Coordinates of C-alpha atoms in Angstrom, one line a residue:
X242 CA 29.8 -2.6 36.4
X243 CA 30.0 1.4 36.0
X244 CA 28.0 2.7 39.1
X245 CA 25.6 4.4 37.6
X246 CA 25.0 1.4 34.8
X247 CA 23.8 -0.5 37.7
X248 CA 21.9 2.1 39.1
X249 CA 19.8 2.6 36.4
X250 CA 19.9 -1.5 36.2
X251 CA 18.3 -1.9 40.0
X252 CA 15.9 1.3 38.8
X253 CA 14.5 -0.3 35.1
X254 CA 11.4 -0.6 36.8
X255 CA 11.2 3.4 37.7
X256 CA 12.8 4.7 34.4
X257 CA 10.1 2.6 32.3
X258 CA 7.2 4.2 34.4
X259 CA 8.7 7.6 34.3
X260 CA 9.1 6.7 30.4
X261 CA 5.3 6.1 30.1
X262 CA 4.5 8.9 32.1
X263 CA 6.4 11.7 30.0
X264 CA 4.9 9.8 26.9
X265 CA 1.5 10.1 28.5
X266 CA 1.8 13.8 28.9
X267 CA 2.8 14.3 25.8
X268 CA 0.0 12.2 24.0
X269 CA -2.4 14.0 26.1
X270 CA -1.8 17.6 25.1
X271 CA -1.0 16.7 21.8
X272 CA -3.9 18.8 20.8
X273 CA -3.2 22.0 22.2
X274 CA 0.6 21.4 21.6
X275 CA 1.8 24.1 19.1
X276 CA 2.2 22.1 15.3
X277 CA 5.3 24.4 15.0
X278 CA 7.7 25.4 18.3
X279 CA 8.7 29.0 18.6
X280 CA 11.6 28.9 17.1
X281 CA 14.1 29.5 20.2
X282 CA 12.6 26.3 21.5
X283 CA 14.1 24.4 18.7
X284 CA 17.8 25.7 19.9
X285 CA 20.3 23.5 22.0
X286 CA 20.6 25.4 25.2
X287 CA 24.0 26.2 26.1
X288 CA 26.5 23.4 27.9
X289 CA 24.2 20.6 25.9
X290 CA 26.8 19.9 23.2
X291 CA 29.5 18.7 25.9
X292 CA 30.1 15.4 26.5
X293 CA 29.9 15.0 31.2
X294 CA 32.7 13.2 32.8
X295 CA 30.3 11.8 34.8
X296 CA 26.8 10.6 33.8
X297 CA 23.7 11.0 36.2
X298 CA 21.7 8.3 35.1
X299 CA 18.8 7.7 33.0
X300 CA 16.3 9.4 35.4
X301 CA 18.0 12.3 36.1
X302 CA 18.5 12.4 32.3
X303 CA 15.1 11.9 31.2
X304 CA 13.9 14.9 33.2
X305 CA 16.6 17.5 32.4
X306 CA 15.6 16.7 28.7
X307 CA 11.8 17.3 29.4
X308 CA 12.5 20.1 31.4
X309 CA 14.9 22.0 28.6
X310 CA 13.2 20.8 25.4
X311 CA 9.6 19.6 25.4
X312 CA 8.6 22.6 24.7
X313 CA 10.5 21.9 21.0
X314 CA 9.0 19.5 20.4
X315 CA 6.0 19.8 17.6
X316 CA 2.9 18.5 17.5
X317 CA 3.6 16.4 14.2
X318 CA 2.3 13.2 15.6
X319 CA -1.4 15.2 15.9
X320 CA -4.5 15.5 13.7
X321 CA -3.7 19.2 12.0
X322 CA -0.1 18.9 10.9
X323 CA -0.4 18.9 7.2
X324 CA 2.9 19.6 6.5
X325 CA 5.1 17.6 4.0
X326 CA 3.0 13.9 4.2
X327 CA 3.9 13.1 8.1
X328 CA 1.4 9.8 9.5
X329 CA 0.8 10.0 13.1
X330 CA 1.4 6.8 15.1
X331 CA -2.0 4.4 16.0
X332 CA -2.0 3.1 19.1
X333 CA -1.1 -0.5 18.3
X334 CA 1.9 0.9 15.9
X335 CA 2.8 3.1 18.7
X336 CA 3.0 0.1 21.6
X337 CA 4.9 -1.9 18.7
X338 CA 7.5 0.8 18.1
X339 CA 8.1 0.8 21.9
X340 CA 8.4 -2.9 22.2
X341 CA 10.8 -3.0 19.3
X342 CA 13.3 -0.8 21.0
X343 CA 12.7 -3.3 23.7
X344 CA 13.2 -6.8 22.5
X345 CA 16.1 -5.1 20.0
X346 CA 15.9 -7.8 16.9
X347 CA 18.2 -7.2 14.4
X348 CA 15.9 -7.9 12.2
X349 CA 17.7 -10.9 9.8
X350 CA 17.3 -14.5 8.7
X351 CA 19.8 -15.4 11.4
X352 CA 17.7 -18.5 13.1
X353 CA 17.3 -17.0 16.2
X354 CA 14.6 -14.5 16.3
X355 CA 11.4 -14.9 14.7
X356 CA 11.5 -11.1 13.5
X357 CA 12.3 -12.2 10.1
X358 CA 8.9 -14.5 9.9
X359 CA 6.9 -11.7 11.2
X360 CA 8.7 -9.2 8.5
X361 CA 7.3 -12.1 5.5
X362 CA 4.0 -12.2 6.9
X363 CA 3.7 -8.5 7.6
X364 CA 4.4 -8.3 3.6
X365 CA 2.1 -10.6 2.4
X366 CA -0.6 -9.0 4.3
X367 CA 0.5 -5.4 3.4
X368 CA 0.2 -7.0 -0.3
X369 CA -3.6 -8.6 0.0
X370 CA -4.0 -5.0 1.5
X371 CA -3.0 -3.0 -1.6
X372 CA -4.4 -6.0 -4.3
X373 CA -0.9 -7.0 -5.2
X374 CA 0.4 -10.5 -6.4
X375 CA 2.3 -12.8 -5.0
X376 CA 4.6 -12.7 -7.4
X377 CA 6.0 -9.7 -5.5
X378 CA 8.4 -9.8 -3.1
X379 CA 8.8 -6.9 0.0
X380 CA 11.1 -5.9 2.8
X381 CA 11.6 -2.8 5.1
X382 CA 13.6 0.0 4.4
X383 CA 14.1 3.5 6.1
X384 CA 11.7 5.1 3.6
X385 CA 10.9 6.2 0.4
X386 CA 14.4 7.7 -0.3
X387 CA 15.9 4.0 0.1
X388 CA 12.4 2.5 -1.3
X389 CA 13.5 4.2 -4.5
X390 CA 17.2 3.5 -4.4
X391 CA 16.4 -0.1 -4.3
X392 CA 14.0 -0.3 -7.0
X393 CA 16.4 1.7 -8.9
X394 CA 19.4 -0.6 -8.2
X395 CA 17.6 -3.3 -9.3
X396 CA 16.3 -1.7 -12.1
X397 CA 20.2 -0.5 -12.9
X398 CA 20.9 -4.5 -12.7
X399 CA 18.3 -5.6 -14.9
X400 CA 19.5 -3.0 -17.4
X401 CA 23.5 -5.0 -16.8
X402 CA 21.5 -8.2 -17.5
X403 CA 20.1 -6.7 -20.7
X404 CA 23.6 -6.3 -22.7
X405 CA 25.3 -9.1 -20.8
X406 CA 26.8 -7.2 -18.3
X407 CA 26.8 -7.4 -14.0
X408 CA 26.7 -4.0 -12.9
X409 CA 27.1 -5.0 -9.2
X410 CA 30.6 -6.7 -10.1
X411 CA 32.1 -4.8 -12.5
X412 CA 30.3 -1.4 -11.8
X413 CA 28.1 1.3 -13.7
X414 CA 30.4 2.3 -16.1
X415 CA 30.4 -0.9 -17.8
X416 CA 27.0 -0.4 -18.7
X417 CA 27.5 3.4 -19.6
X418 CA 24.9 6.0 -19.4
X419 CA 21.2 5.8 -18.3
X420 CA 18.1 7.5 -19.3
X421 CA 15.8 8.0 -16.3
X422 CA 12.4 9.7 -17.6
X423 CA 9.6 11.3 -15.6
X424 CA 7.2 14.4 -15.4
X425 CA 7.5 14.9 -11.6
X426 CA 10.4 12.7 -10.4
X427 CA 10.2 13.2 -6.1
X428 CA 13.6 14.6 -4.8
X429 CA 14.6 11.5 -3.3
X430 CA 14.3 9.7 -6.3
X431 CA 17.1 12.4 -7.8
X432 CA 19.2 11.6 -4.9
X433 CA 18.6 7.9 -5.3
X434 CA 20.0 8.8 -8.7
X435 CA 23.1 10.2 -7.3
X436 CA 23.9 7.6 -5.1
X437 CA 23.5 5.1 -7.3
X438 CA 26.0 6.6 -9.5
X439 CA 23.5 6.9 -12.5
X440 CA 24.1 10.8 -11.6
X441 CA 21.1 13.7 -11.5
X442 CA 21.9 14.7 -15.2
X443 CA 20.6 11.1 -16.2
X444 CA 17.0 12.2 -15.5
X445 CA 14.9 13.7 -18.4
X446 CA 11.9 15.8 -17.7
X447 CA 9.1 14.7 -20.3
X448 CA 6.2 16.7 -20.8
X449 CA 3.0 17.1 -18.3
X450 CA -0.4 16.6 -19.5
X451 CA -2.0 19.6 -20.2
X452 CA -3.4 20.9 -16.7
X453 CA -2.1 18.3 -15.0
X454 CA 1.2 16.8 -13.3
X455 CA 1.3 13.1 -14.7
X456 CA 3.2 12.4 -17.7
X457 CA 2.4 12.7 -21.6
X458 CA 2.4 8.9 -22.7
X459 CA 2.9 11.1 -26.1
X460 CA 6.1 12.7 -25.4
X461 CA 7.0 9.6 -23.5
X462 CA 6.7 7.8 -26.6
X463 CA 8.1 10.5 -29.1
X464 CA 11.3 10.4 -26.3
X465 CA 11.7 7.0 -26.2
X466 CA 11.3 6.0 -30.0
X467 CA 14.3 8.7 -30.9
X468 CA 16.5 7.1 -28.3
X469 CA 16.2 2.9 -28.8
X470 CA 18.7 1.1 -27.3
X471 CA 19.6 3.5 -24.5
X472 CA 19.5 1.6 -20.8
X473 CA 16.4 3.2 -19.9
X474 CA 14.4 3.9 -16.1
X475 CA 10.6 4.9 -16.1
X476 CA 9.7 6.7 -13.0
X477 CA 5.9 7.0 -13.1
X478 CA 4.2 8.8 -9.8
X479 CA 1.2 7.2 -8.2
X480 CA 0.5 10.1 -5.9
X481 CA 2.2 13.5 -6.6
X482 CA 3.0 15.3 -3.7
X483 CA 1.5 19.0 -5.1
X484 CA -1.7 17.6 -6.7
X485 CA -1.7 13.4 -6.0
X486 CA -2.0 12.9 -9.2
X487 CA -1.3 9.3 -10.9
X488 CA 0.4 8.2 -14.0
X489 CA -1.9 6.3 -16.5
X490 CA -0.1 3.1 -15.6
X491 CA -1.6 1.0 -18.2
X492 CA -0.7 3.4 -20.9
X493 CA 3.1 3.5 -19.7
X494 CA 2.8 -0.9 -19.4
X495 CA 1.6 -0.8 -23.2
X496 CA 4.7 1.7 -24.3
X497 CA 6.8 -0.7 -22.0
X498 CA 5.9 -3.6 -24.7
X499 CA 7.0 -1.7 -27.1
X500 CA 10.0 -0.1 -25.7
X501 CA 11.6 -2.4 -22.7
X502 CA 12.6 -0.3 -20.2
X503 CA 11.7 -0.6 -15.9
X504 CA 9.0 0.3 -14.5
X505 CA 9.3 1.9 -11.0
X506 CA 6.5 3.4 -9.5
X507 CA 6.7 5.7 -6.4
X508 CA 3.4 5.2 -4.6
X509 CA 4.8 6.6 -1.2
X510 CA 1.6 7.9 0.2
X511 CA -0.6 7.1 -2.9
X512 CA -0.4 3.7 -2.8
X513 CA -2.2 3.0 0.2
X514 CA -5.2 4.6 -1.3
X515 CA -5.2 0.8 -2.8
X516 CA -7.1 -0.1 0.0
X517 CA -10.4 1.5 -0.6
X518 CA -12.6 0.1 -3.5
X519 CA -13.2 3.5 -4.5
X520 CA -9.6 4.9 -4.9
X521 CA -8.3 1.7 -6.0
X522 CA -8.7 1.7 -9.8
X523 CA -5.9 4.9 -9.6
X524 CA -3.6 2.1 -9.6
X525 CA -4.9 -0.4 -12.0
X526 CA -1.6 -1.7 -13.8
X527 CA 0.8 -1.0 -11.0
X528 CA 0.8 -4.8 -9.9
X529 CA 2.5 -5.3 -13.3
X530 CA 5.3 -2.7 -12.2
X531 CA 9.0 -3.7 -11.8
X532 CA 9.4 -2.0 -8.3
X533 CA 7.1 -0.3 -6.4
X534 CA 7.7 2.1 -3.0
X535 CA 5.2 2.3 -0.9
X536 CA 5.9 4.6 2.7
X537 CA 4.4 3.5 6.2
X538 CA 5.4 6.0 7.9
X539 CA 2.8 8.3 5.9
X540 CA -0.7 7.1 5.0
X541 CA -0.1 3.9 7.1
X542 CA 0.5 6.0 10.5
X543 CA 3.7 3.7 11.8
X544 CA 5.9 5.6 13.6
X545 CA 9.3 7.1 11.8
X546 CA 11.2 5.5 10.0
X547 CA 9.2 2.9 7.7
X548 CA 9.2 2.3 3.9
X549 CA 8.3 -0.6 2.1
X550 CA 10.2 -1.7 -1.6
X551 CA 8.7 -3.7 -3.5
X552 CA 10.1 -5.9 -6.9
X553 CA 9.1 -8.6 -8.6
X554 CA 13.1 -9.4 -9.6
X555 CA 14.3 -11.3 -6.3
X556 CA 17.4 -13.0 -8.0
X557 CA 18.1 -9.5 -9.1
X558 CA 18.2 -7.8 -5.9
X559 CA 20.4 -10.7 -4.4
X560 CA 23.2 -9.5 -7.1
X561 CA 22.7 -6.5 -6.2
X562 CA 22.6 -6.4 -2.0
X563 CA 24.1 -9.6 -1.2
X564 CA 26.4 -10.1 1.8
X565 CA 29.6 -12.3 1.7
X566 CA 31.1 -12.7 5.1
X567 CA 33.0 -15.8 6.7
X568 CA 30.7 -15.7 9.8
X569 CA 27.4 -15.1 8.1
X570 CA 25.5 -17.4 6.0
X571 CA 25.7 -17.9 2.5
X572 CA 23.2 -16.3 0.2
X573 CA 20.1 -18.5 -0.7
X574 CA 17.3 -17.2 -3.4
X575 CA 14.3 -17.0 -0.5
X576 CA 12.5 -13.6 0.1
X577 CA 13.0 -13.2 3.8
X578 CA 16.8 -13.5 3.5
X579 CA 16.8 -9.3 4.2
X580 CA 20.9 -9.8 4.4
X581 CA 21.0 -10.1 1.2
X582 CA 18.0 -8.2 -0.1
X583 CA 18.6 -4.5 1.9
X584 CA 21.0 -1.9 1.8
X585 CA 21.3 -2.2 5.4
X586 CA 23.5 -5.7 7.5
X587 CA 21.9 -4.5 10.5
X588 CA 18.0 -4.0 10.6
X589 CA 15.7 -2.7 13.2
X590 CA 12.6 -4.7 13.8
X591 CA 10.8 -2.3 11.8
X592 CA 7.9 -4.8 10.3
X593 CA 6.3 -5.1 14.0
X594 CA 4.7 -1.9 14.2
X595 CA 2.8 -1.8 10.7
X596 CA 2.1 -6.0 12.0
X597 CA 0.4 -5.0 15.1
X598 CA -1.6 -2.1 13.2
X599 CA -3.0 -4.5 10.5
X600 CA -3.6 -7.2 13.2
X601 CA -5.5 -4.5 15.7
X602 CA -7.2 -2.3 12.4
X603 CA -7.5 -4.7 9.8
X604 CA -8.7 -4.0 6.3
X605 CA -11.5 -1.8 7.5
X606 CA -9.5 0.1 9.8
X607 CA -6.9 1.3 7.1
X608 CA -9.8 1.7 4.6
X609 CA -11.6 4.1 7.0
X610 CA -8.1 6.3 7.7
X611 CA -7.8 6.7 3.9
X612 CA -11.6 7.9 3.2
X613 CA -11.4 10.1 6.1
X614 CA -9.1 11.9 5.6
X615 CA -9.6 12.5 1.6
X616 CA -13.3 13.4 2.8
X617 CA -11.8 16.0 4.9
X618 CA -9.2 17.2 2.0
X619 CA -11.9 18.3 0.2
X620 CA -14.3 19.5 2.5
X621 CA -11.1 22.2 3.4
X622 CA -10.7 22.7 -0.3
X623 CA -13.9 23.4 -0.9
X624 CA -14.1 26.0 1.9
X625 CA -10.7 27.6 0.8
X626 CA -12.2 27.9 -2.7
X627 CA -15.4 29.5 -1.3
X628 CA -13.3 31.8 1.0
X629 CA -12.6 35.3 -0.3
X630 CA -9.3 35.5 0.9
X631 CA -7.6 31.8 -1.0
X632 CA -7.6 29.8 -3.9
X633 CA -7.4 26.4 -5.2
X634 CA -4.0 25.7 -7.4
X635 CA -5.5 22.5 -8.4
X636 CA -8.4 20.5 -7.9
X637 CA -8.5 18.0 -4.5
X638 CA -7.3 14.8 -6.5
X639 CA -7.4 12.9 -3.2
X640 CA -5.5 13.7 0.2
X641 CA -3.7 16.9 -0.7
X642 CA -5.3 20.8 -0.9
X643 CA -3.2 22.3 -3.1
X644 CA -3.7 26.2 -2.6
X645 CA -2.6 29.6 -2.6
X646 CA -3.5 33.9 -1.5
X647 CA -6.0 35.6 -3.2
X648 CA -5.2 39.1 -4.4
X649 CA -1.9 39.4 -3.5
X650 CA -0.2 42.8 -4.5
X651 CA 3.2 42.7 -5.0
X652 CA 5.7 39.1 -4.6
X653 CA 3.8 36.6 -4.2
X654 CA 6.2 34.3 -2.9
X655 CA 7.5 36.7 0.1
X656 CA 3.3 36.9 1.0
X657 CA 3.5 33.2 0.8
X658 CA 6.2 32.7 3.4
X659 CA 4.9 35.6 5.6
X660 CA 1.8 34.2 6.0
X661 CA 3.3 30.7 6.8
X662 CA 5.4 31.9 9.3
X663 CA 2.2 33.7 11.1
X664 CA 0.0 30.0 10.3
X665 CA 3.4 28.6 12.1
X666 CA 3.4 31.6 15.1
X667 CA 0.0 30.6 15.5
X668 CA 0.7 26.9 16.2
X669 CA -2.9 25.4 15.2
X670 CA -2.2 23.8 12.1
X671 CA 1.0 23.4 9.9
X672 CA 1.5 23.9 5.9
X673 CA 4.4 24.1 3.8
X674 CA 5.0 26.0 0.3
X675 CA 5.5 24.7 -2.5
X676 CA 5.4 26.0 -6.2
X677 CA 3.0 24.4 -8.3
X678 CA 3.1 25.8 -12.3
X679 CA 5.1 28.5 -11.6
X680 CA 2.9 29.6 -9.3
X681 CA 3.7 30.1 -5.4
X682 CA 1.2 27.6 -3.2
X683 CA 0.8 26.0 -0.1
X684 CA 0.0 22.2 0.5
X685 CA -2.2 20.4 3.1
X686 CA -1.8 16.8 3.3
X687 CA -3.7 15.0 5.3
X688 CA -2.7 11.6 6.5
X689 CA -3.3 11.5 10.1
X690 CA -5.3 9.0 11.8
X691 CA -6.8 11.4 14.7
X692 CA -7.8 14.2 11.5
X693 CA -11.6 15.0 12.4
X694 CA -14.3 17.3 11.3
X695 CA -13.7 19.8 14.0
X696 CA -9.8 20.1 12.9
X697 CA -10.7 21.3 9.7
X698 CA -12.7 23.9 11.1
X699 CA -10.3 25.0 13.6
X700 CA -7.4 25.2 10.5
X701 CA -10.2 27.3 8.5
X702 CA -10.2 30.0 11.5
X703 CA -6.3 29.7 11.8
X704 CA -6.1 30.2 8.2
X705 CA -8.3 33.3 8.5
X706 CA -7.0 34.9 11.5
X707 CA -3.4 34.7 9.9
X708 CA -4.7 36.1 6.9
X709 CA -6.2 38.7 8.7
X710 CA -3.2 39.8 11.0
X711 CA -1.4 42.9 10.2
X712 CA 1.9 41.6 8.5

């Protein structure tokens, strides 16, 4: 054995401890950790991109990355990073994601590891979770990006088995073009788009509501009726990311009677609102849904990366993802056969951590994350909106502040980003931009587990102090 690969053998006791040690440090200063590193503490020092002749072992390795990049490292685990829809990591999730890395489970039906058990289970309580049937089945993906491309390759097969045709044999073009229709497609549904060979230029934008982002069943209808026959996708949003708004689902379900086309609904973050009594009837009719995306890594606070796809089409996604090898085992119709049901032959054991959180939490646990934090959403909305110096773009649907400068001379848009960059400099709390109606804004999202009372107030008085700092 290489000298230093039984060094650090004889030593696994040592690195784990010094391991948990720089982990510890971290976790405890997470708080005063800036949300957003300076930015010449995101930059590989130089000599880092060359591969060493000779190692020095997992020790000496650990520190010299402590020592030369910690200090990059954001806070985006902690309770005031509201940027983009980031979870933090629970406790339980966190000592799961550690002991995945651990153990090292590809996680597969391959009869020797229970990882694909615990991957079942994990779904069927994630489903009695969110109120979904049975009748659905659910694996782990990377996230939302691949949570969509599933439930859009499947959807692309159903539309094969429609007109006769096996679009996972004999390719997309046998089926032709495809109509994909939404008001507020996410990105990673477009890319899902493009990877799946459906292309970008296949999605039609139909018409908001009238002050608001979910779709006009109307124009849905008027779209659909002047193009029968067409292979057709429905993207409906259960959670937008500017304003969480949801799609009237039961509306879409009765046009879907008249007009077959898939359902997919992308309920990355806004799905888990399924949990509380009170937010739940947002999603009445998305149990009847073809395929569903629902992100752990978000609202669920597993650690990165984590997504959930959901379908109630299981011989359809074997078509689509099964694996033929001499040495593997055949494809059987069973829901925990992940070979055949994922994009990916090789998993990680990624069901453990959201396992451990639902065993240590329960339904009470994840009910309370979810009315926390939208509590908190709108008690910062409601202070922005009373502030003199910011507005409200939208109204706090749920987990997400939608907002933007008040009396702003000049472009709005290079205020915008100058004041993010100070809110960044400033390292308390973290927003991104966004452009909601044309109109330059900034987004909160609040997903974090740790999120108190006293965060909100201590973003209020970054906000301020940035907005008050000579540009």
């Amino acid at each position: 054995m290489h000298p230093r690969l039984q060094q650090d053998l004889d030593q696994f006791p040592q690195i784990l401890e010094r391991t948990r040690h720089l982990a510890e440090g971290f976790l405890a200063g997470l708080q005063q950790r800036p949300v957003c590193p300076p930015l010449a503490s995101q930059q590989l020092q130089p000599g880092d991109d060359r591969l060493a002749d000779e190692g020095d072992g997992a020790l000496a390795a650990l520190d010299d990355f402590w020592l030369r990049y910690a200090e990059g490292l954001s806070a985006s685990a902690g309770p005031r990073y509201f940027g983009f829809v980031t979870g933090g990591s629970t406790p339980a999730a966190l000592a799961a994601d550690w002991l995945v890395s651990t153990v090292d489970q590809n996680s597969q039906l391959s009869h020797d590891t229970v990882a694909a058990a615990i991957e079942l289970a994990t779904i069927t309580q994630l489903k009695n979770l969110l109120g979904l049937p049975e009748v659905f089945n659910g694996s782990f993906v990377s996230g939302a990006t691949m949570a969509n491309f599933v439930g859009m390759a499947i959807g692309r097969q159903w539309l094969g088995q429609q007109r006769g045709i096996d679009v996972a044999e004999q390719g997309v073009t046998a089926l032709g073009p495809v109509q994909v229709l939404s008001a507020n497609a996410h990105s990673s549904s477009v890319k899902a788009l493009s990877m799946l060979g459906i292309g970008r230029d296949a999605l039609k934008i139909i018409d908001n509501l009238p002050d608001s982002e979910a779709i006009d069943p109307v124009a849905l209808e008027r779209h659909l009726a002047a193009s029968i026959g067409a292979p057709t996708l429905v993207l409906a949003s259960a959670g937008t990311v500017n304003t969480v708004t949801f799609d009237d689902l039961p509306h879409l379900l009765a046009l879907r009677e008249r007009y077959p086309f898939w359902l997919h609904v992308d309920a990355a973050f806004g799905g888990v609102a399924a949990c509380s009594p009170r937010y739940a009837p947002r999603l009445t009719g998305w149990e009847q849904a073809d395929s569903i995306t629902v992100d752990a890594h978000k609202w669920l606070n597993v650690p990165y990366d984590s997504a959930i796809q959901f379908s109630r089409h299981l011989a359809l996604q074997m078509q689509v993802f099964q694996n033929h090898s001499a040495y593997l085992e055949a494809p059987t119709l069973r829901s925990d056969n992940y070979l055949h049901l994922t994009p990916e032959n090789s998993r990680r054991f990624r069901a453990l951590p959201l396992w451990l959180a639902l065993k240590a939490y329960g339904r009470s646990g994840m009910q309370d994350m979810v009315e926390r934090n939208v509590q908190l959403a709108q008690l910062l909305g409601t202070a922005l909106a009373a502030s003199e110096g910011f507005r409200l773009l939208a109204p706090v649907n749920l987990n997400v502040v939608c907002f933007a400068l008040k009396n702003i001379e000049g472009d709005a848009v290079a205020a915008r980003d100058r004041f993010i960059a100070r809110l960044d400099r400033h390292g308390v709390v973290r927003c991104t931009p966004t452009l909601y109606n044309g109109q330059p804004g900034i987004r909160a999202a609040l997903v974090n587990w740790m999120t108190q009372e006293s965060d909100i107030h201590l973003a209020l008085e970054s906000m301020q102090h940035c907005l008050a700092e000579p540009h």
